[in-house]
């Protein structure tokens, strides 16, 4: 195991106020089921298991979280549900023998390609780089069983790189994926779809119908676009939709 970098996959479950019902049994049951069927399977499929994933939940929902998790097989030792407070103490313990903390972002209903973690370990970032941005992926609607390529200028995926020494001294800036264009950055997996933005029954973000409208003139394949480095002009593109069932299955099998 390399002592150069520690990869922490950070998932926000219900510890932020995205929806009013995020503390209810119905919401938590549904979202844990989605996590188990998609995000967890994606993590278990990773060709490198050299990472730790923390799924952050609101302390007020702890009883419900634990009650529902008991209905499923136990999680592996490198994946666990924690409160934000416990998350910080876990990180401090996890990173103390490493040089860099790679803070990896993934929503609890989304997926990474099976080699994403392995490739992150192999990747050599420039000395001053703070953010790694993967702008290429897929949109998958698991209700309609529809899949298409997708380019997004500032995805909620990727990595921020933190020097462990500064972090443990409390001197590290707390950047997230939202700050990627404010800091020195590199674009990774250029022209390579590396994540899946998952649309399901209770998304609050977008719909497949909306995604179909995100077109750029004369661009058939969104993943042929060059990296987009203009923070003042957002850019998104969809297409093509993949309609052959065997091709859809082959692609999805590389993600979960």
PDB file of N, CA and C in Angstrom, residues 51-145:
ATOM      1  N   UNK A  51      -9.047   2.179  -0.605  1.00  0.00           N
ATOM      2  CA  UNK A  51      -9.744   3.430  -0.321  1.00  0.00           C
ATOM      3  C   UNK A  51     -10.620   3.199   0.906  1.00  0.00           C
ATOM      4  N   UNK A  52     -11.078   4.294   1.490  1.00  0.00           N
ATOM      5  CA  UNK A  52     -12.081   4.226   2.550  1.00  0.00           C
ATOM      6  C   UNK A  52     -13.230   5.134   2.154  1.00  0.00           C
ATOM      7  N   UNK A  53     -14.445   4.643   2.300  1.00  0.00           N
ATOM      8  CA  UNK A  53     -15.633   5.434   1.970  1.00  0.00           C
ATOM      9  C   UNK A  53     -16.427   5.718   3.233  1.00  0.00           C
ATOM     10  N   UNK A  54     -16.770   6.978   3.424  1.00  0.00           N
ATOM     11  CA  UNK A  54     -17.633   7.382   4.529  1.00  0.00           C
ATOM     12  C   UNK A  54     -18.922   7.980   3.969  1.00  0.00           C
ATOM     13  N   UNK A  55     -20.047   7.431   4.419  1.00  0.00           N
ATOM     14  CA  UNK A  55     -21.367   7.908   4.017  1.00  0.00           C
ATOM     15  C   UNK A  55     -21.909   8.741   5.170  1.00  0.00           C
ATOM     16  N   UNK A  56     -22.057  10.046   4.961  1.00  0.00           N
ATOM     17  CA  UNK A  56     -22.382  10.966   6.053  1.00  0.00           C
ATOM     18  C   UNK A  56     -23.888  11.116   6.231  1.00  0.00           C
ATOM     19  N   UNK A  57     -24.338  10.941   7.473  1.00  0.00           N
ATOM     20  CA  UNK A  57     -25.764  11.068   7.766  1.00  0.00           C
ATOM     21  C   UNK A  57     -25.999  12.039   8.916  1.00  0.00           C
ATOM     22  N   UNK A  58     -27.203  12.575   8.961  1.00  0.00           N
ATOM     23  CA  UNK A  58     -27.609  13.485  10.030  1.00  0.00           C
ATOM     24  C   UNK A  58     -27.737  12.698  11.335  1.00  0.00           C
ATOM     25  N   UNK A  59     -27.117  13.166  12.428  1.00  0.00           N
ATOM     26  CA  UNK A  59     -27.211  12.438  13.707  1.00  0.00           C
ATOM     27  C   UNK A  59     -28.645  12.208  14.170  1.00  0.00           C
ATOM     28  N   UNK A  60     -29.550  13.087  13.765  1.00  0.00           N
ATOM     29  CA  UNK A  60     -30.950  12.933  14.186  1.00  0.00           C
ATOM     30  C   UNK A  60     -31.610  11.698  13.567  1.00  0.00           C
ATOM     31  N   UNK A  61     -30.991  11.147  12.543  1.00  0.00           N
ATOM     32  CA  UNK A  61     -31.560   9.965  11.886  1.00  0.00           C
ATOM     33  C   UNK A  61     -30.799   8.686  12.231  1.00  0.00           C
ATOM     34  N   UNK A  62     -29.941   8.746  13.225  1.00  0.00           N
ATOM     35  CA  UNK A  62     -29.062   7.604  13.519  1.00  0.00           C
ATOM     36  C   UNK A  62     -29.842   6.322  13.818  1.00  0.00           C
ATOM     37  N   UNK A  63     -30.885   6.421  14.606  1.00  0.00           N
ATOM     38  CA  UNK A  63     -31.653   5.221  14.956  1.00  0.00           C
ATOM     39  C   UNK A  63     -32.255   4.576  13.706  1.00  0.00           C
ATOM     40  N   UNK A  64     -32.847   5.391  12.843  1.00  0.00           N
ATOM     41  CA  UNK A  64     -33.444   4.862  11.619  1.00  0.00           C
ATOM     42  C   UNK A  64     -32.386   4.273  10.692  1.00  0.00           C
ATOM     43  N   UNK A  65     -31.268   4.970  10.556  1.00  0.00           N
ATOM     44  CA  UNK A  65     -30.182   4.475   9.702  1.00  0.00           C
ATOM     45  C   UNK A  65     -29.740   3.093  10.162  1.00  0.00           C
ATOM     46  N   UNK A  66     -29.450   2.962  11.446  1.00  0.00           N
ATOM     47  CA  UNK A  66     -28.970   1.679  11.971  1.00  0.00           C
ATOM     48  C   UNK A  66     -30.021   0.584  11.837  1.00  0.00           C
ATOM     49  N   UNK A  67     -31.266   0.952  12.062  1.00  0.00           N
ATOM     50  CA  UNK A  67     -32.361  -0.020  11.957  1.00  0.00           C
ATOM     51  C   UNK A  67     -32.482  -0.564  10.534  1.00  0.00           C
ATOM     52  N   UNK A  68     -32.376   0.321   9.562  1.00  0.00           N
ATOM     53  CA  UNK A  68     -32.523  -0.095   8.163  1.00  0.00           C
ATOM     54  C   UNK A  68     -31.293  -0.852   7.675  1.00  0.00           C
ATOM     55  N   UNK A  69     -30.113  -0.421   8.085  1.00  0.00           N
ATOM     56  CA  UNK A  69     -28.892  -1.109   7.657  1.00  0.00           C
ATOM     57  C   UNK A  69     -28.862  -2.561   8.122  1.00  0.00           C
ATOM     58  N   UNK A  70     -29.502  -2.854   9.235  1.00  0.00           N
ATOM     59  CA  UNK A  70     -29.525  -4.227   9.751  1.00  0.00           C
ATOM     60  C   UNK A  70     -30.263  -5.184   8.816  1.00  0.00           C
ATOM     61  N   UNK A  71     -31.050  -4.644   7.909  1.00  0.00           N
ATOM     62  CA  UNK A  71     -31.792  -5.481   6.963  1.00  0.00           C
ATOM     63  C   UNK A  71     -30.916  -5.960   5.803  1.00  0.00           C
ATOM     64  N   UNK A  72     -29.713  -5.406   5.709  1.00  0.00           N
ATOM     65  CA  UNK A  72     -28.812  -5.719   4.601  1.00  0.00           C
ATOM     66  C   UNK A  72     -27.573  -6.449   5.115  1.00  0.00           C
ATOM     67  N   UNK A  73     -26.846  -7.128   4.223  1.00  0.00           N
ATOM     68  CA  UNK A  73     -25.562  -7.713   4.632  1.00  0.00           C
ATOM     69  C   UNK A  73     -24.627  -6.632   5.172  1.00  0.00           C
ATOM     70  N   UNK A  74     -23.754  -7.009   6.078  1.00  0.00           N
ATOM     71  CA  UNK A  74     -22.821  -6.047   6.674  1.00  0.00           C
ATOM     72  C   UNK A  74     -21.942  -5.417   5.601  1.00  0.00           C
ATOM     73  N   UNK A  75     -21.649  -4.150   5.775  1.00  0.00           N
ATOM     74  CA  UNK A  75     -20.763  -3.453   4.852  1.00  0.00           C
ATOM     75  C   UNK A  75     -19.326  -3.888   5.078  1.00  0.00           C
ATOM     76  N   UNK A  76     -18.486  -3.845   4.040  1.00  0.00           N
ATOM     77  CA  UNK A  76     -17.065  -4.152   4.234  1.00  0.00           C
ATOM     78  C   UNK A  76     -16.410  -3.117   5.138  1.00  0.00           C
ATOM     79  N   UNK A  77     -15.259  -3.450   5.659  1.00  0.00           N
ATOM     80  CA  UNK A  77     -14.609  -2.601   6.668  1.00  0.00           C
ATOM     81  C   UNK A  77     -14.191  -1.236   6.130  1.00  0.00           C
ATOM     82  N   UNK A  78     -14.053  -1.096   4.816  1.00  0.00           N
ATOM     83  CA  UNK A  78     -13.616   0.188   4.252  1.00  0.00           C
ATOM     84  C   UNK A  78     -14.779   1.068   3.798  1.00  0.00           C
ATOM     85  N   UNK A  79     -16.020   0.672   4.140  1.00  0.00           N
ATOM     86  CA  UNK A  79     -17.203   1.470   3.795  1.00  0.00           C
ATOM     87  C   UNK A  79     -18.104   1.543   5.019  1.00  0.00           C
ATOM     88  N   UNK A  80     -18.410   2.754   5.485  1.00  0.00           N
ATOM     89  CA  UNK A  80     -19.262   2.839   6.672  1.00  0.00           C
ATOM     90  C   UNK A  80     -20.059   4.140   6.700  1.00  0.00           C
ATOM     91  N   UNK A  81     -21.184   4.103   7.394  1.00  0.00           N
ATOM     92  CA  UNK A  81     -22.025   5.272   7.635  1.00  0.00           C
ATOM     93  C   UNK A  81     -21.540   5.965   8.906  1.00  0.00           C
ATOM     94  N   UNK A  82     -21.371   7.286   8.845  1.00  0.00           N
ATOM     95  CA  UNK A  82     -20.874   8.040   9.995  1.00  0.00           C
ATOM     96  C   UNK A  82     -21.573   9.395  10.070  1.00  0.00           C
ATOM     97  N   UNK A  83     -21.553   9.997  11.250  1.00  0.00           N
ATOM     98  CA  UNK A  83     -21.997  11.382  11.396  1.00  0.00           C
ATOM     99  C   UNK A  83     -20.864  12.302  10.946  1.00  0.00           C
ATOM    100  N   UNK A  84     -21.162  13.552  10.598  1.00  0.00           N
ATOM    101  CA  UNK A  84     -20.094  14.474  10.205  1.00  0.00           C
ATOM    102  C   UNK A  84     -19.004  14.615  11.267  1.00  0.00           C
ATOM    103  N   UNK A  85     -19.373  14.633  12.534  1.00  0.00           N
ATOM    104  CA  UNK A  85     -18.383  14.743  13.605  1.00  0.00           C
ATOM    105  C   UNK A  85     -17.461  13.533  13.622  1.00  0.00           C
ATOM    106  N   UNK A  86     -18.032  12.348  13.535  1.00  0.00           N
ATOM    107  CA  UNK A  86     -17.217  11.134  13.517  1.00  0.00           C
ATOM    108  C   UNK A  86     -16.361  11.053  12.260  1.00  0.00           C
ATOM    109  N   UNK A  87     -16.879  11.586  11.172  1.00  0.00           N
ATOM    110  CA  UNK A  87     -16.137  11.601   9.913  1.00  0.00           C
ATOM    111  C   UNK A  87     -14.795  12.302  10.087  1.00  0.00           C
ATOM    112  N   UNK A  88     -14.804  13.446  10.752  1.00  0.00           N
ATOM    113  CA  UNK A  88     -13.560  14.185  10.947  1.00  0.00           C
ATOM    114  C   UNK A  88     -12.561  13.399  11.788  1.00  0.00           C
ATOM    115  N   UNK A  89     -13.026  12.755  12.822  1.00  0.00           N
ATOM    116  CA  UNK A  89     -12.104  11.981  13.662  1.00  0.00           C
ATOM    117  C   UNK A  89     -11.563  10.775  12.904  1.00  0.00           C
ATOM    118  N   UNK A  90     -12.393  10.153  12.079  1.00  0.00           N
ATOM    119  CA  UNK A  90     -11.930   9.027  11.259  1.00  0.00           C
ATOM    120  C   UNK A  90     -10.857   9.479  10.272  1.00  0.00           C
ATOM    121  N   UNK A  91     -11.086  10.606   9.616  1.00  0.00           N
ATOM    122  CA  UNK A  91     -10.107  11.107   8.650  1.00  0.00           C
ATOM    123  C   UNK A  91      -8.770  11.369   9.327  1.00  0.00           C
ATOM    124  N   UNK A  92      -8.797  12.032  10.468  1.00  0.00           N
ATOM    125  CA  UNK A  92      -7.550  12.329  11.180  1.00  0.00           C
ATOM    126  C   UNK A  92      -6.759  11.061  11.467  1.00  0.00           C
ATOM    127  N   UNK A  93      -7.455  10.006  11.810  1.00  0.00           N
ATOM    128  CA  UNK A  93      -6.790   8.729  12.082  1.00  0.00           C
ATOM    129  C   UNK A  93      -6.289   8.081  10.792  1.00  0.00           C
ATOM    130  N   UNK A  94      -7.107   8.143   9.748  1.00  0.00           N
ATOM    131  CA  UNK A  94      -6.791   7.438   8.505  1.00  0.00           C
ATOM    132  C   UNK A  94      -5.580   8.003   7.778  1.00  0.00           C
ATOM    133  N   UNK A  95      -5.381   9.315   7.854  1.00  0.00           N
ATOM    134  CA  UNK A  95      -4.404   9.962   6.976  1.00  0.00           C
ATOM    135  C   UNK A  95      -3.059  10.220   7.625  1.00  0.00           C
ATOM    136  N   UNK A  96      -2.910   9.950   8.910  1.00  0.00           N
ATOM    137  CA  UNK A  96      -1.733  10.431   9.642  1.00  0.00           C
ATOM    138  C   UNK A  96      -0.407   9.903   9.101  1.00  0.00           C
ATOM    139  N   UNK A  97      -0.418   8.771   8.404  1.00  0.00           N
ATOM    140  CA  UNK A  97       0.834   8.208   7.890  1.00  0.00           C
ATOM    141  C   UNK A  97       1.025   8.478   6.398  1.00  0.00           C
ATOM    142  N   UNK A  98       0.199   9.336   5.842  1.00  0.00           N
ATOM    143  CA  UNK A  98       0.258   9.612   4.411  1.00  0.00           C
ATOM    144  C   UNK A  98       0.712  11.049   4.153  1.00  0.00           C
ATOM    145  N   UNK A  99       1.131  11.294   2.914  1.00  0.00           N
ATOM    146  CA  UNK A  99       1.573  12.628   2.517  1.00  0.00           C
ATOM    147  C   UNK A  99       0.411  13.479   2.011  1.00  0.00           C
ATOM    148  N   UNK A 100      -0.494  12.845   1.254  1.00  0.00           N
ATOM    149  CA  UNK A 100      -1.616  13.579   0.668  1.00  0.00           C
ATOM    150  C   UNK A 100      -2.935  12.882   0.984  1.00  0.00           C
ATOM    151  N   UNK A 101      -3.960  13.686   1.205  1.00  0.00           N
ATOM    152  CA  UNK A 101      -5.335  13.208   1.282  1.00  0.00           C
ATOM    153  C   UNK A 101      -6.004  13.510  -0.048  1.00  0.00           C
ATOM    154  N   UNK A 102      -6.496  12.468  -0.702  1.00  0.00           N
ATOM    155  CA  UNK A 102      -7.301  12.634  -1.909  1.00  0.00           C
ATOM    156  C   UNK A 102      -8.764  12.510  -1.490  1.00  0.00           C
ATOM    157  N   UNK A 103      -9.452  13.623  -1.482  1.00  0.00           N
ATOM    158  CA  UNK A 103     -10.865  13.660  -1.088  1.00  0.00           C
ATOM    159  C   UNK A 103     -11.707  13.438  -2.345  1.00  0.00           C
ATOM    160  N   UNK A 104     -12.273  12.246  -2.457  1.00  0.00           N
ATOM    161  CA  UNK A 104     -12.976  11.806  -3.661  1.00  0.00           C
ATOM    162  C   UNK A 104     -14.483  11.976  -3.451  1.00  0.00           C
ATOM    163  N   UNK A 105     -15.168  12.538  -4.437  1.00  0.00           N
ATOM    164  CA  UNK A 105     -16.589  12.861  -4.276  1.00  0.00           C
ATOM    165  C   UNK A 105     -17.464  11.913  -5.092  1.00  0.00           C
ATOM    166  N   UNK A 106     -18.497  11.402  -4.435  1.00  0.00           N
ATOM    167  CA  UNK A 106     -19.469  10.549  -5.120  1.00  0.00           C
ATOM    168  C   UNK A 106     -20.797  10.652  -4.390  1.00  0.00           C
ATOM    169  N   UNK A 107     -21.877  10.872  -5.131  1.00  0.00           N
ATOM    170  CA  UNK A 107     -23.204  10.878  -4.514  1.00  0.00           C
ATOM    171  C   UNK A 107     -23.622   9.456  -4.187  1.00  0.00           C
ATOM    172  N   UNK A 108     -24.515   9.316  -3.221  1.00  0.00           N
ATOM    173  CA  UNK A 108     -24.881   7.983  -2.731  1.00  0.00           C
ATOM    174  C   UNK A 108     -25.776   7.212  -3.688  1.00  0.00           C
ATOM    175  N   UNK A 109     -26.098   7.810  -4.839  1.00  0.00           N
ATOM    176  CA  UNK A 109     -26.877   7.098  -5.856  1.00  0.00           C
ATOM    177  C   UNK A 109     -26.146   7.007  -7.195  1.00  0.00           C
ATOM    178  N   UNK A 110     -24.898   7.444  -7.241  1.00  0.00           N
ATOM    179  CA  UNK A 110     -24.140   7.477  -8.491  1.00  0.00           C
ATOM    180  C   UNK A 110     -23.034   6.424  -8.503  1.00  0.00           C
ATOM    181  N   UNK A 111     -22.267   6.390  -9.605  1.00  0.00           N
ATOM    182  CA  UNK A 111     -21.288   5.324  -9.791  1.00  0.00           C
ATOM    183  C   UNK A 111     -20.039   5.823 -10.500  1.00  0.00           C
ATOM    184  N   UNK A 112     -18.921   5.164 -10.201  1.00  0.00           N
ATOM    185  CA  UNK A 112     -17.670   5.355 -10.921  1.00  0.00           C
ATOM    186  C   UNK A 112     -17.339   4.099 -11.716  1.00  0.00           C
ATOM    187  N   UNK A 113     -16.562   4.278 -12.781  1.00  0.00           N
ATOM    188  CA  UNK A 113     -16.030   3.136 -13.534  1.00  0.00           C
ATOM    189  C   UNK A 113     -15.201   2.261 -12.604  1.00  0.00           C
ATOM    190  N   UNK A 114     -15.191   0.969 -12.865  1.00  0.00           N
ATOM    191  CA  UNK A 114     -14.545   0.013 -11.965  1.00  0.00           C
ATOM    192  C   UNK A 114     -13.046   0.255 -11.766  1.00  0.00           C
ATOM    193  N   UNK A 115     -12.404   0.981 -12.680  1.00  0.00           N
ATOM    194  CA  UNK A 115     -10.966   1.237 -12.547  1.00  0.00           C
ATOM    195  C   UNK A 115     -10.659   2.643 -12.039  1.00  0.00           C
ATOM    196  N   UNK A 116     -11.666   3.377 -11.606  1.00  0.00           N
ATOM    197  CA  UNK A 116     -11.439   4.766 -11.210  1.00  0.00           C
ATOM    198  C   UNK A 116     -10.452   4.874 -10.048  1.00  0.00           C
ATOM    199  N   UNK A 117     -10.653   4.111  -8.997  1.00  0.00           N
ATOM    200  CA  UNK A 117      -9.762   4.177  -7.833  1.00  0.00           C
ATOM    201  C   UNK A 117      -8.348   3.742  -8.215  1.00  0.00           C
ATOM    202  N   UNK A 118      -8.242   2.669  -8.964  1.00  0.00           N
ATOM    203  CA  UNK A 118      -6.933   2.173  -9.406  1.00  0.00           C
ATOM    204  C   UNK A 118      -6.182   3.243 -10.193  1.00  0.00           C
ATOM    205  N   UNK A 119      -6.886   3.916 -11.090  1.00  0.00           N
ATOM    206  CA  UNK A 119      -6.246   4.944 -11.904  1.00  0.00           C
ATOM    207  C   UNK A 119      -5.883   6.173 -11.079  1.00  0.00           C
ATOM    208  N   UNK A 120      -6.667   6.479 -10.055  1.00  0.00           N
ATOM    209  CA  UNK A 120      -6.309   7.592  -9.173  1.00  0.00           C
ATOM    210  C   UNK A 120      -5.010   7.314  -8.433  1.00  0.00           C
ATOM    211  N   UNK A 121      -4.839   6.089  -7.980  1.00  0.00           N
ATOM    212  CA  UNK A 121      -3.591   5.735  -7.296  1.00  0.00           C
ATOM    213  C   UNK A 121      -2.396   5.868  -8.235  1.00  0.00           C
ATOM    214  N   UNK A 122      -2.598   5.545  -9.504  1.00  0.00           N
ATOM    215  CA  UNK A 122      -1.494   5.592 -10.466  1.00  0.00           C
ATOM    216  C   UNK A 122      -1.236   7.002 -10.988  1.00  0.00           C
ATOM    217  N   UNK A 123      -2.201   7.890 -10.840  1.00  0.00           N
ATOM    218  CA  UNK A 123      -2.102   9.218 -11.431  1.00  0.00           C
ATOM    219  C   UNK A 123      -1.080  10.079 -10.686  1.00  0.00           C
ATOM    220  N   UNK A 124      -0.261  10.795 -11.448  1.00  0.00           N
ATOM    221  CA  UNK A 124       0.742  11.696 -10.877  1.00  0.00           C
ATOM    222  C   UNK A 124       0.310  13.142 -11.120  1.00  0.00           C
ATOM    223  N   UNK A 125      -0.264  13.741 -10.115  1.00  0.00           N
ATOM    224  CA  UNK A 125      -0.698  15.131 -10.246  1.00  0.00           C
ATOM    225  C   UNK A 125       0.497  16.070 -10.152  1.00  0.00           C
ATOM    226  N   UNK A 126       0.380  17.240 -10.769  1.00  0.00           N
ATOM    227  CA  UNK A 126       1.426  18.244 -10.641  1.00  0.00           C
ATOM    228  C   UNK A 126       1.523  18.722  -9.193  1.00  0.00           C
ATOM    229  N   UNK A 127       2.660  19.242  -8.836  1.00  0.00           N
ATOM    230  CA  UNK A 127       2.961  19.582  -7.445  1.00  0.00           C
ATOM    231  C   UNK A 127       1.925  20.503  -6.816  1.00  0.00           C
ATOM    232  N   UNK A 128       1.471  21.503  -7.554  1.00  0.00           N
ATOM    233  CA  UNK A 128       0.577  22.509  -6.970  1.00  0.00           C
ATOM    234  C   UNK A 128      -0.905  22.249  -7.255  1.00  0.00           C
ATOM    235  N   UNK A 129      -1.228  21.161  -7.911  1.00  0.00           N
ATOM    236  CA  UNK A 129      -2.624  20.876  -8.265  1.00  0.00           C
ATOM    237  C   UNK A 129      -3.468  20.629  -7.019  1.00  0.00           C
ATOM    238  N   UNK A 130      -4.645  21.220  -6.996  1.00  0.00           N
ATOM    239  CA  UNK A 130      -5.568  21.051  -5.873  1.00  0.00           C
ATOM    240  C   UNK A 130      -6.811  20.262  -6.287  1.00  0.00           C
ATOM    241  N   UNK A 131      -7.240  20.387  -7.539  1.00  0.00           N
ATOM    242  CA  UNK A 131      -8.465  19.711  -7.987  1.00  0.00           C
ATOM    243  C   UNK A 131      -8.209  18.879  -9.234  1.00  0.00           C
ATOM    244  N   UNK A 132      -8.813  17.698  -9.258  1.00  0.00           N
ATOM    245  CA  UNK A 132      -8.822  16.836 -10.438  1.00  0.00           C
ATOM    246  C   UNK A 132     -10.264  16.748 -10.925  1.00  0.00           C
ATOM    247  N   UNK A 133     -10.488  17.132 -12.180  1.00  0.00           N
ATOM    248  CA  UNK A 133     -11.851  17.267 -12.699  1.00  0.00           C
ATOM    249  C   UNK A 133     -12.100  16.277 -13.834  1.00  0.00           C
ATOM    250  N   UNK A 134     -13.013  15.328 -13.645  1.00  0.00           N
ATOM    251  CA  UNK A 134     -13.421  14.442 -14.748  1.00  0.00           C
ATOM    252  C   UNK A 134     -14.727  14.944 -15.368  1.00  0.00           C
ATOM    253  N   UNK A 135     -14.655  15.500 -16.560  1.00  0.00           N
ATOM    254  CA  UNK A 135     -15.823  16.150 -17.152  1.00  0.00           C
ATOM    255  C   UNK A 135     -16.666  15.219 -18.037  1.00  0.00           C
ATOM    256  N   UNK A 136     -16.276  13.953 -18.130  1.00  0.00           N
ATOM    257  CA  UNK A 136     -16.922  13.049 -19.079  1.00  0.00           C
ATOM    258  C   UNK A 136     -17.559  11.869 -18.352  1.00  0.00           C
ATOM    259  N   UNK A 137     -18.809  11.586 -18.700  1.00  0.00           N
ATOM    260  CA  UNK A 137     -19.486  10.468 -18.059  1.00  0.00           C
ATOM    261  C   UNK A 137     -20.707  10.032 -18.842  1.00  0.00           C
ATOM    262  N   UNK A 138     -21.623   9.418 -18.122  1.00  0.00           N
ATOM    263  CA  UNK A 138     -22.905   8.986 -18.687  1.00  0.00           C
ATOM    264  C   UNK A 138     -24.038   9.515 -17.807  1.00  0.00           C
ATOM    265  N   UNK A 139     -25.213   9.639 -18.405  1.00  0.00           N
ATOM    266  CA  UNK A 139     -26.455   9.778 -17.643  1.00  0.00           C
ATOM    267  C   UNK A 139     -27.234   8.479 -17.835  1.00  0.00           C
ATOM    268  N   UNK A 140     -27.684   7.911 -16.718  1.00  0.00           N
ATOM    269  CA  UNK A 140     -28.439   6.658 -16.772  1.00  0.00           C
ATOM    270  C   UNK A 140     -29.748   6.822 -16.029  1.00  0.00           C
ATOM    271  N   UNK A 141     -30.843   6.529 -16.702  1.00  0.00           N
ATOM    272  CA  UNK A 141     -32.171   6.536 -16.089  1.00  0.00           C
ATOM    273  C   UNK A 141     -32.547   5.086 -15.808  1.00  0.00           C
ATOM    274  N   UNK A 142     -32.510   4.702 -14.532  1.00  0.00           N
ATOM    275  CA  UNK A 142     -32.750   3.302 -14.176  1.00  0.00           C
ATOM    276  C   UNK A 142     -34.230   2.936 -14.191  1.00  0.00           C
ATOM    277  N   UNK A 143     -35.104   3.929 -14.287  1.00  0.00           N
ATOM    278  CA  UNK A 143     -36.541   3.658 -14.395  1.00  0.00           C
ATOM    279  C   UNK A 143     -36.899   3.352 -15.849  1.00  0.00           C
ATOM    280  N   UNK A 144     -36.426   4.212 -16.751  1.00  0.00           N
ATOM    281  CA  UNK A 144     -36.699   4.021 -18.178  1.00  0.00           C
ATOM    282  C   UNK A 144     -35.665   3.130 -18.869  1.00  0.00           C
ATOM    283  N   UNK A 145     -34.577   2.807 -18.161  1.00  0.00           N
ATOM    284  CA  UNK A 145     -33.486   2.002 -18.727  1.00  0.00           C
ATOM    285  C   UNK A 145     -32.883   2.694 -19.952  1.00  0.00           C
TER     286      UNK A 145
END
